[in-house]
Coordinates of C-alpha atoms and ligand atoms in Angstrom, one line a residue:
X1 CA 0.0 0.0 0.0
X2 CA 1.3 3.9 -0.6
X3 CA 2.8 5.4 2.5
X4 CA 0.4 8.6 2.6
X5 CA 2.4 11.8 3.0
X6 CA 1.3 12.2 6.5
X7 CA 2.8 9.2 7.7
X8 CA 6.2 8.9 6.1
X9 CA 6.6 12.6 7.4
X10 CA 6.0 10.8 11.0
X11 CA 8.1 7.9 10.3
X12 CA 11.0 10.3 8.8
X13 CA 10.2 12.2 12.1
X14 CA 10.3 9.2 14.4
X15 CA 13.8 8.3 12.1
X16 CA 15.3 11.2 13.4
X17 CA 14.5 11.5 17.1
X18 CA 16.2 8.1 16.8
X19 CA 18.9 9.3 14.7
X20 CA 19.5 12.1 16.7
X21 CA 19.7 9.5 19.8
X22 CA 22.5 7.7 18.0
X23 CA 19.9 5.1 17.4
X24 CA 19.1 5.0 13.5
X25 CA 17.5 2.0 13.0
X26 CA 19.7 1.1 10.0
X27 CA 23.1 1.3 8.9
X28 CA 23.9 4.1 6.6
X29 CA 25.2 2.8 3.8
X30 CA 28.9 3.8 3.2
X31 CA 29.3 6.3 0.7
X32 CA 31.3 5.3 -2.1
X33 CA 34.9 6.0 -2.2
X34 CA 37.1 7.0 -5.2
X35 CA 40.6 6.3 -5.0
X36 CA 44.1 6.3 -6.4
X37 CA 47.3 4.2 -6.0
X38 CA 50.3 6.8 -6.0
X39 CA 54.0 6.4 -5.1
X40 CA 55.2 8.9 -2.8
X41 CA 57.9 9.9 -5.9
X42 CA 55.1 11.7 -7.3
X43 CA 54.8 14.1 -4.1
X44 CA 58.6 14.8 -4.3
X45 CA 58.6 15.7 -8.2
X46 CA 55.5 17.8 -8.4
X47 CA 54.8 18.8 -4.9
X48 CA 52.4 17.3 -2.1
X49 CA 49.9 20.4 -2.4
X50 CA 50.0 20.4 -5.9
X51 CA 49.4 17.2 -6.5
X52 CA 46.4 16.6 -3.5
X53 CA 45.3 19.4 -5.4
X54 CA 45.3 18.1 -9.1
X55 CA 43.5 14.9 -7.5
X56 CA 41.1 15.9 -5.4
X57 CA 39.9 18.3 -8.2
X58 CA 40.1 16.3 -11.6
X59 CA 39.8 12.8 -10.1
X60 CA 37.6 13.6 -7.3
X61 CA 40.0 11.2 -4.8
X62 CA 38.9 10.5 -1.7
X63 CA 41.7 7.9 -0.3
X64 CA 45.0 7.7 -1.4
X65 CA 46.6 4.1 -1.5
X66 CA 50.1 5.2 -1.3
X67 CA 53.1 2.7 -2.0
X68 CA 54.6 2.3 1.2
X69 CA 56.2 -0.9 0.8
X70 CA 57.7 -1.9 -3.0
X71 CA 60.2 -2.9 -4.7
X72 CA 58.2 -3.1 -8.6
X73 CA 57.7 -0.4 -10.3
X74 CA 53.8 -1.2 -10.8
X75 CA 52.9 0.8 -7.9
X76 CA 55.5 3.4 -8.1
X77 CA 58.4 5.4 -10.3
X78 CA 58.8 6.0 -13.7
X79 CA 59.7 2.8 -16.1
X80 CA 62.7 3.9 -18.3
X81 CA 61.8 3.9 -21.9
X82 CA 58.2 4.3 -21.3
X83 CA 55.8 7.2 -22.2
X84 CA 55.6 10.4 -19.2
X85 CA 52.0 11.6 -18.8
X86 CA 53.1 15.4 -19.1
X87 CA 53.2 15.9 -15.1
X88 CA 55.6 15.8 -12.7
X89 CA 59.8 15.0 -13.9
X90 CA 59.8 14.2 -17.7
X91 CA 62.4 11.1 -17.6
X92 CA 62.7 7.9 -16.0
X93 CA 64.1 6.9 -12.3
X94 CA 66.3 4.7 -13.2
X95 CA 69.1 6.7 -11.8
X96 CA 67.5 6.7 -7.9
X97 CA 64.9 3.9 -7.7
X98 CA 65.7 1.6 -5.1
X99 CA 62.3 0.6 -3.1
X100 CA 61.6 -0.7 0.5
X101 CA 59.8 1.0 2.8
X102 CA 59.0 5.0 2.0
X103 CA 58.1 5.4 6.0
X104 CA 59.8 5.3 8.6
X105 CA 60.7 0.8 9.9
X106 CA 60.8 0.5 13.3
X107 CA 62.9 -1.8 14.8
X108 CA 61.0 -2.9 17.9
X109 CA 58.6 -4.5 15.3
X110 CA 61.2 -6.8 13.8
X111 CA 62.5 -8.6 16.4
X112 CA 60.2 -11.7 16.0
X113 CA 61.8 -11.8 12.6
X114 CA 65.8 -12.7 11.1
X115 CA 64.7 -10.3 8.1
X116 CA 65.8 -6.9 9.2
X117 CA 63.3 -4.9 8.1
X118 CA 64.6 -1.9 10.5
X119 CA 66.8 -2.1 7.5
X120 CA 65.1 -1.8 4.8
X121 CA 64.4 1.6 4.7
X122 CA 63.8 2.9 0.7
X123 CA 66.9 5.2 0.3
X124 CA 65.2 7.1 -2.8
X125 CA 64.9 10.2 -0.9
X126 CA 66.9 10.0 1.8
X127 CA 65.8 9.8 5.5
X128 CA 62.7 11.3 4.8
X129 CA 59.6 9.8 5.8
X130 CA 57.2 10.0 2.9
X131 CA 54.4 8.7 5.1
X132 CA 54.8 10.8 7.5
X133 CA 55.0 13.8 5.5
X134 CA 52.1 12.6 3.0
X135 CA 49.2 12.2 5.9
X136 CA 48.7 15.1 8.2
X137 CA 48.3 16.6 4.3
X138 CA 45.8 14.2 3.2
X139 CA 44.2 14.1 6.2
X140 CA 43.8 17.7 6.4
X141 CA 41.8 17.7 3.3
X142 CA 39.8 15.0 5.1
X143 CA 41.2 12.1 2.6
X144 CA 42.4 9.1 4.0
X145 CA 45.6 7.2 3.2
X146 CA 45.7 3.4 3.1
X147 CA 49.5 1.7 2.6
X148 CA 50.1 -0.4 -0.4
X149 CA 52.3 -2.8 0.7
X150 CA 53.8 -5.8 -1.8
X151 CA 55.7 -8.8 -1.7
X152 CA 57.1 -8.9 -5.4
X153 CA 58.5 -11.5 -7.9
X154 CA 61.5 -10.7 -6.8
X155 CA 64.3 -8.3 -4.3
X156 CA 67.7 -6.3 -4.8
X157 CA 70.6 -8.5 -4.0
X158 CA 72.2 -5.8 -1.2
X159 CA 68.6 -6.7 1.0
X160 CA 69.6 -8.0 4.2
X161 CA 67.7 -11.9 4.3
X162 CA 69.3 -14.7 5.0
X163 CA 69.7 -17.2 2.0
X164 CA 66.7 -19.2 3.1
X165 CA 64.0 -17.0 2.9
X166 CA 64.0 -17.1 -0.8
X167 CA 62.2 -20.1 -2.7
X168 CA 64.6 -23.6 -3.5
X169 CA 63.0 -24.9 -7.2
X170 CA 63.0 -28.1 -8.3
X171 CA 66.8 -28.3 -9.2
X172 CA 67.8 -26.8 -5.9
X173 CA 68.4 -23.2 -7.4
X174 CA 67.2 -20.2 -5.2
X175 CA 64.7 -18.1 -6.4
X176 CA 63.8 -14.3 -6.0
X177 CA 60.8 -14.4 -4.2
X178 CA 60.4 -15.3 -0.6
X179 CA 58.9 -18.8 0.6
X180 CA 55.3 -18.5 2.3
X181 CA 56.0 -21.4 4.7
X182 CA 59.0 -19.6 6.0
X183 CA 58.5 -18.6 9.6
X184 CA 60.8 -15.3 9.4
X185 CA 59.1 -14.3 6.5
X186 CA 55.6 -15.0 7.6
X187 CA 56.0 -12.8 10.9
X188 CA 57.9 -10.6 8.4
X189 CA 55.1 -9.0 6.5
X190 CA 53.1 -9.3 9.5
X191 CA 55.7 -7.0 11.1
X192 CA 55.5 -4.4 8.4
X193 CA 51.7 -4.2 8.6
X194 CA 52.0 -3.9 12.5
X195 CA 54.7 -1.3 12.1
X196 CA 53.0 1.0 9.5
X197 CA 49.4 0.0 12.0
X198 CA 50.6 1.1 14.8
X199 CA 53.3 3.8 14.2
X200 CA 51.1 6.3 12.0
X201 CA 47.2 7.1 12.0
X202 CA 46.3 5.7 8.7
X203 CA 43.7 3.9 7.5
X204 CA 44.6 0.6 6.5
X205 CA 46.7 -1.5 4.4
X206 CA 46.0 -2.8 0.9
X207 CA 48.3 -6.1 0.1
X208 CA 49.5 -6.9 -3.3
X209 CA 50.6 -10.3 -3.9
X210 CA 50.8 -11.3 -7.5
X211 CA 52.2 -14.6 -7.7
X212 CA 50.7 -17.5 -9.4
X213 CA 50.4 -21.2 -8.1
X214 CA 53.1 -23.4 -9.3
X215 CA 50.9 -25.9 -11.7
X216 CA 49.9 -21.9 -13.5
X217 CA 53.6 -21.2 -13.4
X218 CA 54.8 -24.8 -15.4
X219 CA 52.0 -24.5 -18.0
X220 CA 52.7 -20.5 -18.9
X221 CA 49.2 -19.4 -18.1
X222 CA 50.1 -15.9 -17.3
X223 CA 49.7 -12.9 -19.4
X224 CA 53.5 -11.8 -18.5
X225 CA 55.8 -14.7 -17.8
X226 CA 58.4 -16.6 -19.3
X227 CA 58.0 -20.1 -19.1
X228 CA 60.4 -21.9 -17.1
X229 CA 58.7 -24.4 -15.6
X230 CA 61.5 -26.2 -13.7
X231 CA 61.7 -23.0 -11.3
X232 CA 58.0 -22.6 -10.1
X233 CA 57.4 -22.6 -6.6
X234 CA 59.4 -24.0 -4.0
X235 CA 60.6 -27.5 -2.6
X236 CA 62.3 -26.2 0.6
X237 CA 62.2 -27.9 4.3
X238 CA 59.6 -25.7 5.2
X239 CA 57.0 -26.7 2.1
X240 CA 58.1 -29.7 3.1
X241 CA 56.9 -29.7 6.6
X242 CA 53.8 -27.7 5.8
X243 CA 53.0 -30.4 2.6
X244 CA 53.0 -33.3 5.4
X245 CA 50.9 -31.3 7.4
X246 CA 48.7 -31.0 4.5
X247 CA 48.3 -35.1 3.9
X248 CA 50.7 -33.8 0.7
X249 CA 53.3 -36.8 -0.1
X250 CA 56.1 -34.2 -0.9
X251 CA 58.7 -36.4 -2.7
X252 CA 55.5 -37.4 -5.2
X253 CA 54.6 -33.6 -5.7
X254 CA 58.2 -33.1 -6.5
X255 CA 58.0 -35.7 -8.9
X256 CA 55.2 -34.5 -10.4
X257 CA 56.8 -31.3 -11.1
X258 CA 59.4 -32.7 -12.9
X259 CA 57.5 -34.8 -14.7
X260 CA 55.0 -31.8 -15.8
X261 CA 58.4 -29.9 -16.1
X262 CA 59.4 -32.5 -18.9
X263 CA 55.9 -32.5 -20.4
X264 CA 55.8 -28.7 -20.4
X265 CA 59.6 -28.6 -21.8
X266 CA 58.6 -31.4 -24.9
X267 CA 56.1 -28.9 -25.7
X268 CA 58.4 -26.1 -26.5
X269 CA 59.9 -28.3 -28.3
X270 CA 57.2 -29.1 -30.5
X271 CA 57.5 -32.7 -29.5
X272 CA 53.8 -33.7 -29.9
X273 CA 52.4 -37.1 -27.4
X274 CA 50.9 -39.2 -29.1
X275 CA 47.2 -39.1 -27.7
X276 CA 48.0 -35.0 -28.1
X277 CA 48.8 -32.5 -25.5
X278 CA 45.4 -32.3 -24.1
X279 CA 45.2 -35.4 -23.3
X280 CA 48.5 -35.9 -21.7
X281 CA 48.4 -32.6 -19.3
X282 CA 45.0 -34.7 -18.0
X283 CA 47.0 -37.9 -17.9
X284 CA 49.6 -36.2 -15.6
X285 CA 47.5 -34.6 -13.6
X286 CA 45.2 -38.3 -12.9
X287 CA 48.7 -40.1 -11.9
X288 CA 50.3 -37.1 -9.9
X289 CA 47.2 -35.8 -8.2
X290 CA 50.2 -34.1 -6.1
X291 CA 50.5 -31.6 -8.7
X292 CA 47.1 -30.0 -8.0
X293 CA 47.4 -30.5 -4.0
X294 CA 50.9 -28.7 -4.0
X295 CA 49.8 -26.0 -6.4
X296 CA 46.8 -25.4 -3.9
X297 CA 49.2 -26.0 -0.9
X298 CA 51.0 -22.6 -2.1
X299 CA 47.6 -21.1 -2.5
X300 CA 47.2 -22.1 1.4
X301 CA 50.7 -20.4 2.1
X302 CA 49.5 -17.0 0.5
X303 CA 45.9 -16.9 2.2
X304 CA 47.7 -17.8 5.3
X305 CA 50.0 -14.1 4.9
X306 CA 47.2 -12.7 4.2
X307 CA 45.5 -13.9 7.2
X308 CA 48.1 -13.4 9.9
X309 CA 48.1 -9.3 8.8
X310 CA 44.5 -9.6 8.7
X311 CA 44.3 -10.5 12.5
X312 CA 47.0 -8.5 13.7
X313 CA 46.0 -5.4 12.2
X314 CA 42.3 -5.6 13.1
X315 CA 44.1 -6.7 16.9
X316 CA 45.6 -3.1 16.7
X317 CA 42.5 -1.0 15.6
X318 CA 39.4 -3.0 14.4
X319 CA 37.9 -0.2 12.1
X320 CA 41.9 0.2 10.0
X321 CA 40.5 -1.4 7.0
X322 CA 42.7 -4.4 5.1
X323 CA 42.3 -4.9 1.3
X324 CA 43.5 -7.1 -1.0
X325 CA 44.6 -6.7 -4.8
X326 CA 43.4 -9.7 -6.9
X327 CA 45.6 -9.9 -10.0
X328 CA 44.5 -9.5 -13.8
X329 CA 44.9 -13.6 -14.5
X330 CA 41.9 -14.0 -12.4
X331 CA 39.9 -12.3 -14.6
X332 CA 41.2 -13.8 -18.3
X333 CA 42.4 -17.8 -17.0
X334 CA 39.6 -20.0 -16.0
X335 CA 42.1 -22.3 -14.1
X336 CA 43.3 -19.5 -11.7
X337 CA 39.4 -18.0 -11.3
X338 CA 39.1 -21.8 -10.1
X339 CA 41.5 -21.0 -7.6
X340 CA 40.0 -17.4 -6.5
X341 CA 36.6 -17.9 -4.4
X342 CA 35.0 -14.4 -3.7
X343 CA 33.7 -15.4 -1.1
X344 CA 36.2 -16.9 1.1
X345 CA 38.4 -14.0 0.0
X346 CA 35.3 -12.3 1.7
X347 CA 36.3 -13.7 4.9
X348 CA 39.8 -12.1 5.0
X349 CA 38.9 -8.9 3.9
X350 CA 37.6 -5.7 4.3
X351 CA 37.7 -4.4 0.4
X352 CA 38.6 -6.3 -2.6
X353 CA 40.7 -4.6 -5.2
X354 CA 39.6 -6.3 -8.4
X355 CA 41.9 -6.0 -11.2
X356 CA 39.3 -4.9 -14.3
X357 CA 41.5 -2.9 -16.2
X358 CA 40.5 -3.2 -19.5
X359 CA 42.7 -1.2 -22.0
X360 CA 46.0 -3.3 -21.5
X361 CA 43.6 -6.3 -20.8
X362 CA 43.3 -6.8 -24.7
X363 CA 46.9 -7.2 -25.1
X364 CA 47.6 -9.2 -21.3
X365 CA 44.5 -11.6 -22.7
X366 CA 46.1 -12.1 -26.0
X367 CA 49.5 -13.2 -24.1
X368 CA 47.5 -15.3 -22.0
X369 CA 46.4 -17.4 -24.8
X370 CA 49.4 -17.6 -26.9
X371 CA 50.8 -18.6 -23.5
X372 CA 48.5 -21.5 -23.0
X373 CA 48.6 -22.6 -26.7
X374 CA 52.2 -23.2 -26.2
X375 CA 51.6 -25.6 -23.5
X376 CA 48.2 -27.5 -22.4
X377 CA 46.2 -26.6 -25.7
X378 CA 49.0 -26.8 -28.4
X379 CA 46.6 -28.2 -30.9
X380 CA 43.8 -25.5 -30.5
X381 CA 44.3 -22.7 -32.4
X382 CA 45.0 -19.7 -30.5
X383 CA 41.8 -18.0 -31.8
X384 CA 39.2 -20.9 -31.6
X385 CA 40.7 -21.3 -28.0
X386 CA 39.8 -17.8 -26.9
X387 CA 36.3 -18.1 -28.2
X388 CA 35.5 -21.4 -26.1
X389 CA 37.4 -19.3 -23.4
X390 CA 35.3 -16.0 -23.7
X391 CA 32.3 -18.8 -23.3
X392 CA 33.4 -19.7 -20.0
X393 CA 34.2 -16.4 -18.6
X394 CA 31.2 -14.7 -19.7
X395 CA 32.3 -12.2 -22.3
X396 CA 30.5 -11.3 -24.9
X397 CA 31.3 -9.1 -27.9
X398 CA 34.9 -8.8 -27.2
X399 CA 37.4 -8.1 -30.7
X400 CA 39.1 -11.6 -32.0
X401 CA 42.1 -12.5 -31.3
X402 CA 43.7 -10.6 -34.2
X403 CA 42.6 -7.2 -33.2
X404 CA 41.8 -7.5 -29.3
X405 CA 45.4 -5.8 -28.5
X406 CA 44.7 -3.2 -30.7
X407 CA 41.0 -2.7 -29.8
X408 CA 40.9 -3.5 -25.8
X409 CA 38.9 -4.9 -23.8
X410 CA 35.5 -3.2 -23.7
X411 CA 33.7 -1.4 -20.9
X412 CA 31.2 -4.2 -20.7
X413 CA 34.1 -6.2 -19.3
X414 CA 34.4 -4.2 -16.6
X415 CA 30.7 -4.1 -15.9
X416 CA 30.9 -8.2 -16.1
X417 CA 33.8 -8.4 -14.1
X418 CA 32.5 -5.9 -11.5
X419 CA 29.4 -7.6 -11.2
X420 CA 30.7 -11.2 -10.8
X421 CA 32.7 -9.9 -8.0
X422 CA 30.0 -8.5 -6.3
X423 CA 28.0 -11.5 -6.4
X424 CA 31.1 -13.9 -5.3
X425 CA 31.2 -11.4 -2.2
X426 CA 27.9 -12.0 -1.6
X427 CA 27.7 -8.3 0.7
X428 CA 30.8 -9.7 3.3
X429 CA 33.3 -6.9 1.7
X430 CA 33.6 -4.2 -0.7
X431 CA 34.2 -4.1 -4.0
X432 CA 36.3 -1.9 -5.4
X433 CA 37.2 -2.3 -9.0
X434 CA 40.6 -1.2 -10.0
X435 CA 40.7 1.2 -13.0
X436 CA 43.1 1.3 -16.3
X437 CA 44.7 4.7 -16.1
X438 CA 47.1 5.0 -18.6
X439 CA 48.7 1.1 -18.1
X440 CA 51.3 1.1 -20.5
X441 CA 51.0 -1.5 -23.5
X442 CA 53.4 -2.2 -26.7
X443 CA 53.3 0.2 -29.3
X444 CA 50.5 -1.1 -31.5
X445 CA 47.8 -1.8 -28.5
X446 CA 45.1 0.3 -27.1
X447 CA 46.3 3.4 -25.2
X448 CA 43.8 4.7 -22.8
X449 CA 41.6 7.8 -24.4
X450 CA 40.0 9.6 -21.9
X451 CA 36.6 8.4 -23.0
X452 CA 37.7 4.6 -22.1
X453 CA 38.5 5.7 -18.8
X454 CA 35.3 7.7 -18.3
X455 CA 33.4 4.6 -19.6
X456 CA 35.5 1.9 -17.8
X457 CA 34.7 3.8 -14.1
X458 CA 31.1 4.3 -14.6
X459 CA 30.6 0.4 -15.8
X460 CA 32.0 -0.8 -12.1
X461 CA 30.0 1.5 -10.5
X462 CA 27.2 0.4 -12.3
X463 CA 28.1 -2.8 -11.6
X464 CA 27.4 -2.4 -8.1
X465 CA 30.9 -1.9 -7.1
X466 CA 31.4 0.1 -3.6
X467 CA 33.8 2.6 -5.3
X468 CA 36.5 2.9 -7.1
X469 CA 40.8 2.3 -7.4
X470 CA 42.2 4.7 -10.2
X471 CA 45.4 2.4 -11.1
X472 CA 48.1 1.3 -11.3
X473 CA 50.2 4.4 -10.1
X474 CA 50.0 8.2 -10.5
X475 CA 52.9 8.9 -12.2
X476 CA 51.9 7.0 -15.3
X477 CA 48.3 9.1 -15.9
X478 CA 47.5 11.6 -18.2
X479 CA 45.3 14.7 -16.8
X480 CA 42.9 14.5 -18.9
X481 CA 42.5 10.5 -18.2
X482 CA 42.5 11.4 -14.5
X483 CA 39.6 14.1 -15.1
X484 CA 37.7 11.7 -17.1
X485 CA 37.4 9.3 -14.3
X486 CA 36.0 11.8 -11.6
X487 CA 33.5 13.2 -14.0
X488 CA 32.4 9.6 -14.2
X489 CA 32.9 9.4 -10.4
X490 CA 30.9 12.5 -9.9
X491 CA 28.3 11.5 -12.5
X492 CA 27.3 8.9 -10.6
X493 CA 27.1 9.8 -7.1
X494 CA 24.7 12.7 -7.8
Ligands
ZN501 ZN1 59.7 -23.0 0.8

């Protein structure tokens, strides 16, 4: 029945005596946020007012996600060779960037740790602090500031770890990235996130964590890597410990790898099986079912990072919030969306950051399937493969293989993409979609026009998502991209 106009204007009356009691019967919905990942480099070329100013006004920024922890230039700096988006210092970093951490690591946190992270102060700009100097700004202008912190593929050789905190591979070479199962480096990145937590009045963390599963990692079923599947993940005493835990018969999953390894390595080779490559990936995986179990045993390892910050940060504050990035592969390989449940994620997590960047997703889609065809699905051709695979992700209209590169990914992507993740989520955490700014791609793929950006934010916040992340970094965005993406921002929340 109609609420007449006399009683809605007592039940909007009765909503505010309650309101006004501190009682409002229901939440309020949080408003939706629009932010931007920036390296503190940018506040050092161009200026911290200047630049909160050029934010908050064309991109209508709210929270800054500020590197605070990084050694990749993804979130930060200025990639030598690459195009300079006409603000801030017109040439590369290559003659300063270093990474670490751009606040201040205090040593009181470490001591549960043998990785001296007291030490690993960024020495880009000195002794400054950029954290320090970055917030009372933003805050001032009532923004908040969340830390990005990541563990990356890989760390300088001066950093101070001891040898066996980096990953053994299957022919007992060490790797560049650090082992999950490793106590020190466990309480490690627990430290850092207690440290930034504790010693500065932010507003959370956001954790970037882009490595892939060791099964992904054999078969090349990344948009970016290399294949070299003999140094995948990591065979160390502590996997091994944490794989008998796991009911995991670790000399059999090692096996397996090198048996995938040879599989994987006969296929760059164009040595065909004789019941085809399909069919011999599925043959491996039936008599080394260890294969799959260690592949999701690292997937346990990372979750389990992710869960320790989790706790201790909440333990510190419980309303600092603690986001994750999910990387680009979840959105373009089936195999690693198997691996990628929303809604566990939802458990761990206060906001998602869902990679939906659509621009450089034509070209990192493309690899992706070139990647696979090399492998696993040899005999399919590379085209007919990525229409089966479009099937099962649920895109539609999307360019061929030929011209995808060139043409993108669409904005209806990101609407899809957007709206499966707010559906995994199912209401436990936000959803905030991260945006193409300006990602660089080769010379003959899409470049971001500011249109595609306006587009690409007002699909995920059509798609229900809870805001936005203007990525990946600052320093790689063009104005008038930047201003595209608030006017869609502002569009919407009118
Ligand atoms: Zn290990």
């Amino acid at each position: 029945m109609p609420q007449s106009r006399r009683s809605f204007l007592r039940n909007s009356a009765g909503v505010a005596a309650l309101a006004a009691l501190g009682r409002y019967p229901f939440p309020t919905p949080p408003r939706k946020n629009c932010g931007i990942q920036i390296g503190p480099d940018c506040f050092v070329d161009e200026g911290a007012e200047t630049v909160l100013d050029i934010l908050q006004e064309k991109g209508a920024v709210d929270t800054l996600y500020l590197s605070t922890f990084t050694y990749d230039r993804g979130i930060i700096g200025r990639t030598p060779g690459k195009d300079y988006p006409g603000h801030g210092a017109d040439a590369s970093d290559k003659d300063y960037f270093h990474g670490g951490n751009y606040a201040t690591p205090h040593a009181r946190f470490y001591t549960g740790t043998a990785i001296k992270g007291e030490r690993l102060k960024a020495p880009d700009f000195g002794d400054r602090d950029m954290l320090a100097e970055i917030l009372p700004k933003a805050k001032g202008r009532g923004m908040k500031t969340i830390c990005s912190i990541q563990d990356g593929f890989s760390y300088p050789p001066d950093m101070p770890f001891v040898e066996d905190m980096h990953e053994t591979d299957l022919q007992g070479r060490k790797g560049s990235a650090l082992c999950f199962f490793n106590p020190d480096v466990r309480e490690f990145w627990n430290a850092v996130a207690r440290d930034l937590c504790s010693s500065y009045d932010i507003d959370g963390v956001l954790l970037f964590n882009e490595r892939n599963g060791p099964l992904l990692n054999a078969i090349g079923v990344s948009h970016a890597q290399a294949i070299d599947s003999a140094g995948v993940t990591c065979f160390c005493p502590h996997h091994e410990r944490a794989a008998r835990s796991h009911g995991i018969d670790f000399q059999r999953a090692k096996e397996g790898y090198r048996r995938l390894n040879l599989f994987v390595q006969q296929a760059l080779k164009d040595q065909r099986p004789s019941d085809g490559y399909y069919v011999e990936f599925e043959r491996l995986m039936l008599t080394w079912p260890e294969i799959m179990a260690y592949n999701q045993l690292f997937d346990i390892g990372k979750s389990q990072i992710l869960k320790d910050i989790y706790t201790s940060v909440k333990a510190i504050r419980k309303d600092l919030q603690v986001g994750f990035h999910i990387e680009h592969t979840n959105s373009f390989n089936p195999l690693y969306r198997a691996t990628r449940d929303y809604a566990q994620l939802a458990e761990l997590a206060d906001f998602l950051k869902v990679v939906v960047y659509n621009n450089c997703g034509g070209e990192r889609y493309v690899n992706f399937i070139h990647n696979i065809c090399q492998t696993v699905f040899r005999d399919v051709p590379p085209g007919e493969l990525m229409k089966m695979n479009n099937h099962l992700l649920n895109y539609a209209n999307e360019a061929p293989i030929e011209t995808l590169a060139t043409v993108g990914l669409s904005p209806d992507y990101v609407l899809r993409e957007t709206q499966r993740a707010v559906a995994g989520v199912k209401g436990k955490c936000r959803i905030l979609p991260g945006i193409d700014v300006n990602i660089p791609t080769g010379e003959h793929s899409r470049k971001a026009s500011p249109d595609d950006t306006y587009q690409a934010t007002l699909n995920a916040l059509k798609g229900g998502a809870d805001g936005v992340i203007l990525s990946r970094k600052y320093s790689e965005m063009r104005l008038d991209n930047l201003a595209a993406a608030g006017r869609a921002f502002r569009e919407t929340m009118r």
